[in-house]
mmCIF file with all atom_site columns, C-alpha atoms in Angstrom:
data_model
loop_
_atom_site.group_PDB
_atom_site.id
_atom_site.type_symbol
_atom_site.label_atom_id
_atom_site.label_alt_id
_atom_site.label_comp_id
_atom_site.label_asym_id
_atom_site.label_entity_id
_atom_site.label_seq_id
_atom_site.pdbx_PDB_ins_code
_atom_site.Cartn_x
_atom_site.Cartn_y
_atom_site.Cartn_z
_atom_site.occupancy
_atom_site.B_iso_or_equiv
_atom_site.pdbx_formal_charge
_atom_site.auth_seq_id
_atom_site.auth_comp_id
_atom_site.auth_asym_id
_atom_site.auth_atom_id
_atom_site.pdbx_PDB_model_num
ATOM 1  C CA . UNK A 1 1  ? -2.777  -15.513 7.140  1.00 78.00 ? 118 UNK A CA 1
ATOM 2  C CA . UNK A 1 2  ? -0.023  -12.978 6.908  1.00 90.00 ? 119 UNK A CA 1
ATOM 3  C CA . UNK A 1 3  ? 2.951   -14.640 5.662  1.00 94.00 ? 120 UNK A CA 1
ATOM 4  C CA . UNK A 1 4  ? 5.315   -11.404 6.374  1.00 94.00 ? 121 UNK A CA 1
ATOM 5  C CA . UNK A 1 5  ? 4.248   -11.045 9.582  1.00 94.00 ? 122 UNK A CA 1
ATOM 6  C CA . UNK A 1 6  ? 4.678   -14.768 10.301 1.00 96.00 ? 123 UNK A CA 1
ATOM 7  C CA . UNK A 1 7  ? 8.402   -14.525 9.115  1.00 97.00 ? 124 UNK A CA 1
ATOM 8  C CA . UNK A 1 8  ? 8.483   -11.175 11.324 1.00 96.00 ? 125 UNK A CA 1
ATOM 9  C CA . UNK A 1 9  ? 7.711   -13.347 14.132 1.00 97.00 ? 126 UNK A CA 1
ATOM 10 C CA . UNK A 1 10 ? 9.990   -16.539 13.568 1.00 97.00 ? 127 UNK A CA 1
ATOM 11 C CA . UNK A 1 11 ? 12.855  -14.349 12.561 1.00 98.00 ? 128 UNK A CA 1
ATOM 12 C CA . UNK A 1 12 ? 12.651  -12.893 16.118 1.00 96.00 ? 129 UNK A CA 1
ATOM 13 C CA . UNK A 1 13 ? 12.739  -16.279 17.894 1.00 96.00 ? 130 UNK A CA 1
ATOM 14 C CA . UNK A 1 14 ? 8.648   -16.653 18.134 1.00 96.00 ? 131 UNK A CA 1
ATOM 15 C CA . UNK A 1 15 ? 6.244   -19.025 16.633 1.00 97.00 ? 132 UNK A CA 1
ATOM 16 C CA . UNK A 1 16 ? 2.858   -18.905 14.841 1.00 97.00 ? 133 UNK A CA 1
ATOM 17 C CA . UNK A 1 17 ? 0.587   -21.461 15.578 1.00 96.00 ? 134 UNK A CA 1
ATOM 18 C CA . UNK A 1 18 ? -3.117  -22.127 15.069 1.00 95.00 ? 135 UNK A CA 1
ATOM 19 C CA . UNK A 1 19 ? -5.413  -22.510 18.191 1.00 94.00 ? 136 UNK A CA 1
ATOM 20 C CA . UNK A 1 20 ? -8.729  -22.232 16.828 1.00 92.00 ? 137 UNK A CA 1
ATOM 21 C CA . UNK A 1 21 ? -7.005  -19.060 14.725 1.00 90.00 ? 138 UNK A CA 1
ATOM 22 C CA . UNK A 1 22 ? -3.208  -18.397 14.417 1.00 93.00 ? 139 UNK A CA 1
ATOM 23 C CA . UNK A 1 23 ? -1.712  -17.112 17.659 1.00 95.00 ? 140 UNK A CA 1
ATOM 24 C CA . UNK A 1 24 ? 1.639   -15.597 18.553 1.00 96.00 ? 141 UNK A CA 1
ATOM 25 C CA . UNK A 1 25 ? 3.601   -18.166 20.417 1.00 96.00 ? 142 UNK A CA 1
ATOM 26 C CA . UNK A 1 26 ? 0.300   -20.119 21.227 1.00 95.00 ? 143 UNK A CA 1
ATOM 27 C CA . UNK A 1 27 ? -1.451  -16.621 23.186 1.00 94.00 ? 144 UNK A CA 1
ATOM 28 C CA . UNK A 1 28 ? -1.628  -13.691 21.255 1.00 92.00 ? 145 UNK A CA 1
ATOM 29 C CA . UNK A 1 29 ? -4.348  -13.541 18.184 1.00 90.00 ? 146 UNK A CA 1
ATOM 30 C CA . UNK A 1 30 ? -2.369  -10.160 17.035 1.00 89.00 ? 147 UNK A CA 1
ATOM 31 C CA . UNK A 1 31 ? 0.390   -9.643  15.743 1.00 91.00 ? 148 UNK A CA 1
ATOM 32 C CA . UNK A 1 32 ? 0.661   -5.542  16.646 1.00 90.00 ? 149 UNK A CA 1
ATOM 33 C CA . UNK A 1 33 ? -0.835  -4.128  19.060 1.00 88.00 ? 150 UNK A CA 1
ATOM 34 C CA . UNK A 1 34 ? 0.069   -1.034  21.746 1.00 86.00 ? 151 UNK A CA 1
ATOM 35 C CA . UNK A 1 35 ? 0.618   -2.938  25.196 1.00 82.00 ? 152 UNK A CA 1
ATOM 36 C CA . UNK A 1 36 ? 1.216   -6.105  25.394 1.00 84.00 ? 153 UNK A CA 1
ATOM 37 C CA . UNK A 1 37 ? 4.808   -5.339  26.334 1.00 85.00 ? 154 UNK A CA 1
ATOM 38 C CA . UNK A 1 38 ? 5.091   -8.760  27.887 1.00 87.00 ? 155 UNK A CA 1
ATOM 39 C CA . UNK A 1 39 ? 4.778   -10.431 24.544 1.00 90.00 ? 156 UNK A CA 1
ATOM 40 C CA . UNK A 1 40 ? 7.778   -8.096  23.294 1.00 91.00 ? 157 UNK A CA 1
ATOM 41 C CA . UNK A 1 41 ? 9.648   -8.188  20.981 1.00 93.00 ? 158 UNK A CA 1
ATOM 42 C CA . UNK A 1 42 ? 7.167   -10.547 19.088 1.00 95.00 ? 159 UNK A CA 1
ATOM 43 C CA . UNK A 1 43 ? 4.210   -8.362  19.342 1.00 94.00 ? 160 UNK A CA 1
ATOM 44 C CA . UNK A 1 44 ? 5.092   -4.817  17.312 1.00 93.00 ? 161 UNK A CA 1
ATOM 45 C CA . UNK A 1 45 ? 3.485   -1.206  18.155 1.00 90.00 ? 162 UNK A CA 1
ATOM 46 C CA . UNK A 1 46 ? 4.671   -0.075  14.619 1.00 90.00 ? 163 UNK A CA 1
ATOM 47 C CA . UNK A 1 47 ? 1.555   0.626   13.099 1.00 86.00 ? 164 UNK A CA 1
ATOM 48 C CA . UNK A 1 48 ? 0.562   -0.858  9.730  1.00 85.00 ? 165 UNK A CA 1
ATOM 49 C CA . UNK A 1 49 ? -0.541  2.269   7.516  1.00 86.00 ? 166 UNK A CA 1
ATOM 50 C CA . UNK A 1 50 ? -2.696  2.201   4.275  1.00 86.00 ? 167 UNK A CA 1
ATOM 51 C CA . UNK A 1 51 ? -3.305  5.304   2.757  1.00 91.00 ? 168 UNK A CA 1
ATOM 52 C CA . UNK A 1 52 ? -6.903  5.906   0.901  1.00 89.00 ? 169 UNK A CA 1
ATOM 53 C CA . UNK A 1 53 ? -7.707  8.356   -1.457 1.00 93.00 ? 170 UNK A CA 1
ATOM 54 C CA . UNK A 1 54 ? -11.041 9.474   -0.947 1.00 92.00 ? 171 UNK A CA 1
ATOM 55 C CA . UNK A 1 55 ? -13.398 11.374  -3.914 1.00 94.00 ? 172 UNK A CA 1
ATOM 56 C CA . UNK A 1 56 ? -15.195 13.594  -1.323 1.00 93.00 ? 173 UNK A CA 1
ATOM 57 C CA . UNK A 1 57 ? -18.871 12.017  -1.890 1.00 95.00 ? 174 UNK A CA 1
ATOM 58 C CA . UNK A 1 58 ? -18.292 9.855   0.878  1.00 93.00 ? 175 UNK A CA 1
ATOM 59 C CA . UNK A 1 59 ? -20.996 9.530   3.400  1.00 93.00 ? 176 UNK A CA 1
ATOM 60 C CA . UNK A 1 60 ? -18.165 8.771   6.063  1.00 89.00 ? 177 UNK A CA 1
ATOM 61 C CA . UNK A 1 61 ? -15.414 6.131   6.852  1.00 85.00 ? 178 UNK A CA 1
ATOM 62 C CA . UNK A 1 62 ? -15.124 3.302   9.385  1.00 84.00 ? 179 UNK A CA 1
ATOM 63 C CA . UNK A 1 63 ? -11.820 2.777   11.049 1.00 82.00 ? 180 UNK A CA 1
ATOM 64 C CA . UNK A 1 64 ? -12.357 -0.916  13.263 1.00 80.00 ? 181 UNK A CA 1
ATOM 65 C CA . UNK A 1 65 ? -9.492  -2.648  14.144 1.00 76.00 ? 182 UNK A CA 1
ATOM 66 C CA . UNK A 1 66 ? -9.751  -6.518  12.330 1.00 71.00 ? 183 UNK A CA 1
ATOM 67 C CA . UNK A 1 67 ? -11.732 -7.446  15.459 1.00 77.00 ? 184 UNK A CA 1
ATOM 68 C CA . UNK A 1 68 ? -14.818 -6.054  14.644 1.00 83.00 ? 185 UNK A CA 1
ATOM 69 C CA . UNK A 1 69 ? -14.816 -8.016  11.207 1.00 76.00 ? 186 UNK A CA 1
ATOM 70 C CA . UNK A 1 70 ? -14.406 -10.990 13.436 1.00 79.00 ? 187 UNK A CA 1
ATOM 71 C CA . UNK A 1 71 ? -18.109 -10.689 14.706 1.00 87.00 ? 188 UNK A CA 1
ATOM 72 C CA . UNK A 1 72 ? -19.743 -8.262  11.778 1.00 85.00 ? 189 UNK A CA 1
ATOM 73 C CA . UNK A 1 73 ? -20.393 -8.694  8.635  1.00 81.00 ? 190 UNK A CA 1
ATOM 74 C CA . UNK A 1 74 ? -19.115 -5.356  6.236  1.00 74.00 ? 191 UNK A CA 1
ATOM 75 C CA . UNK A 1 75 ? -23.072 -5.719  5.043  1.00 81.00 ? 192 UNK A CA 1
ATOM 76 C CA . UNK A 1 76 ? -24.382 -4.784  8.558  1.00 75.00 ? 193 UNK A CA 1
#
């Protein structure tokens, strides 16, 4: 759903296409990732950073990769 990563992608040579969910030339459901190296240079190990501010009541924080979203709900 990521159009700059798409562009990313297709301005390397690749393709996005959507098998059920978008893929990196028709294999790949990512479109970083560490490995992979046969899917290079298509498939980036740059990570994608977001920085968070946090107030200091927090409980504590989840990292998951966009997997886990896949198969739980952010309620459970």
């Amino acid at each position: 759903d990521r159009e700059d990563e798409k562009k990313r992608v297709e301005d390397l040579g690749g393709s996005i296409q959507f098998i059920g969910t978008y893929r990196v030339n028709g294999i790949l459901a990512v479109t970083r990732a560490i490995g992979d190296a046969d899917h290079k240079p298509f498939i980036s190990s740059e990570p994608e950073i977001t920085v968070v501010n946090l107030e200091g009541n927090e409980d504590f924080l989840i990292l998951a990769c966009d997997g886990v979203w896949d198969v739980m709900s952010p309620a459970r």
